[in-house]
Amino acid sequence: MFKVPDMSVWIGREDSLEGDLGARWHQQVSAWHEGAEPGVALFGFPCEQGVARNLGRIGAKVGPLAIRRALASHAWHMTKPVYDAGDIRCDDCDLESAQQQLGDCVKRLLEDQQFPVVMGGGHEVAYGSWQGLNLFAREQAKLPVIGIINFDAHFDLRSYEQVGSSGTPFKQIADQCKAQNTPFHYCCLGVAQSANTQALFKRADALGVSYRLDEQMGVACLTEAQQQLAEFIKECDWLYLTIDLDVLPAAVAPGVSAPAARGVELEVLEALITDIKASGKLKLADIAELNPQLDIDQHTARTAARLLGLIAR
């Protein structure tokens, strides 16, 4: 399922007359190798099996490629190296094996002192990403408290039977935390009431989830959102940030499985991401649900690339 990085994707405009200060991402990103200087490791999860199981609109498996292409011509303002570490594919519909292998790769990158940023794919990526951080955490001398921060219109806490989907990753994580007797710390910001049943709100309350509705995430409410987030962060040793692009307004992110009727403005997300980074606790991040087949003039891909650039800085 592992695919080595295709560095030919990293092409774009060159400003050779500007010298080193004219560099762009495609001129700086290199293939990751074991023992590389600590930096940011991009990893793709081109998978939409979870979306299909959730009866969503397919197309998200092309998301990682679209994000890479959108990032390629971004001006370079990084102070640390960025690597492309390849992909874990899910071409045989065996989502569970793909998630496990994604977790193994995330763990390996963390052991190599890299900061992994995973590009989905559907939001089933979250269960795989978290498995890697969980495995890495359990190797530490003192078990850290992991906090999950999810910018999302959906709780993704749906019930499941034999297999999960893009709507179940945080229920799966909660169940695994219970099984291994570790705390489940989950903060979901941007929840759309119309997109989550009463059963999901009841489950979120029962699990002690910290959440805010999309209507409570406007610019006028930013200070309150920052305070709630700060309280959550204070309880955690490590943070895992996951972004479902359907948290953004449909005009900003039309290329997702389920566009938002209202959504949360980009400037609010960026302010909160800045706070998360400033905590010094962020260990892992991913971006999910980019569907290039439904995008308009690369609006969503460009937005995803902007967010990834902010997280990586």
Short mmCIF file of N, CA and C in Angstrom, two decimals, residues 1 43 45-47 49 88-105 124 128-129 131:
data_model
loop_
_atom_site.label_atom_id
_atom_site.label_comp_id
_atom_site.label_asym_id
_atom_site.label_seq_id
_atom_site.Cartn_x
_atom_site.Cartn_y
_atom_site.Cartn_z
N MET A 1 0.81 -1.21 0.00
CA MET A 1 0.00 0.00 0.00
C MET A 1 0.86 1.28 0.00
N PHE A 43 2.61 13.68 4.17
CA PHE A 43 2.29 12.29 3.88
C PHE A 43 0.88 12.23 3.34
N PHE A 45 -2.72 10.33 2.09
CA PHE A 45 -3.62 9.19 2.31
C PHE A 45 -4.73 9.28 1.26
N PRO A 46 -4.41 8.92 0.01
CA PRO A 46 -5.37 9.02 -1.09
C PRO A 46 -6.43 7.93 -1.00
N CYS A 47 -7.39 8.15 -0.14
CA CYS A 47 -8.39 7.13 0.18
C CYS A 47 -9.77 7.77 0.28
N GLN A 49 -12.50 5.31 0.70
CA GLN A 49 -13.32 4.17 1.06
C GLN A 49 -14.25 4.52 2.21
N ILE A 88 0.11 6.35 1.52
CA ILE A 88 -0.48 5.04 1.77
C ILE A 88 -1.77 4.98 0.98
N ARG A 89 -1.85 4.07 0.03
CA ARG A 89 -3.02 3.96 -0.83
C ARG A 89 -4.01 2.94 -0.26
N CYS A 90 -5.23 3.03 -0.76
CA CYS A 90 -6.27 2.07 -0.36
C CYS A 90 -7.06 1.68 -1.60
N ASP A 91 -6.37 1.04 -2.52
CA ASP A 91 -6.98 0.69 -3.80
C ASP A 91 -7.81 -0.58 -3.74
N ASP A 92 -7.65 -1.38 -2.67
CA ASP A 92 -8.34 -2.66 -2.58
C ASP A 92 -9.53 -2.64 -1.63
N CYS A 93 -9.93 -1.43 -1.19
CA CYS A 93 -11.08 -1.24 -0.29
C CYS A 93 -10.83 -1.75 1.12
N ASP A 94 -9.60 -2.18 1.43
CA ASP A 94 -9.28 -2.65 2.77
C ASP A 94 -8.86 -1.45 3.62
N LEU A 95 -9.85 -0.67 4.04
CA LEU A 95 -9.59 0.56 4.77
C LEU A 95 -8.85 0.30 6.07
N GLU A 96 -9.22 -0.75 6.78
CA GLU A 96 -8.63 -1.01 8.08
C GLU A 96 -7.12 -1.26 7.98
N SER A 97 -6.70 -2.00 6.97
CA SER A 97 -5.26 -2.24 6.79
C SER A 97 -4.55 -0.95 6.40
N ALA A 98 -5.20 -0.15 5.56
CA ALA A 98 -4.60 1.12 5.14
C ALA A 98 -4.44 2.05 6.34
N GLN A 99 -5.45 2.12 7.21
CA GLN A 99 -5.35 2.97 8.40
C GLN A 99 -4.23 2.50 9.32
N GLN A 100 -4.10 1.18 9.46
CA GLN A 100 -3.03 0.64 10.31
C GLN A 100 -1.67 0.99 9.73
N GLN A 101 -1.51 0.86 8.42
CA GLN A 101 -0.23 1.19 7.80
C GLN A 101 0.05 2.68 7.88
N LEU A 102 -1.00 3.51 7.76
CA LEU A 102 -0.81 4.94 7.93
C LEU A 102 -0.30 5.23 9.34
N GLY A 103 -0.91 4.57 10.33
CA GLY A 103 -0.46 4.74 11.70
C GLY A 103 1.00 4.35 11.88
N ASP A 104 1.40 3.25 11.27
CA ASP A 104 2.79 2.81 11.37
C ASP A 104 3.74 3.85 10.76
N CYS A 105 3.33 4.45 9.64
CA CYS A 105 4.18 5.46 8.99
C CYS A 105 4.26 6.74 9.82
N GLU A 124 -11.78 9.53 7.24
CA GLU A 124 -11.32 8.27 7.82
C GLU A 124 -9.81 8.31 8.07
N GLY A 128 -6.46 6.60 11.27
CA GLY A 128 -5.10 6.15 10.97
C GLY A 128 -4.05 7.08 11.56
N SER A 129 -4.24 8.39 11.39
CA SER A 129 -3.28 9.36 11.94
C SER A 129 -3.16 9.18 13.45
N GLN A 131 -3.82 6.62 15.31
CA GLN A 131 -3.17 5.37 15.71
C GLN A 131 -1.65 5.53 15.78
#
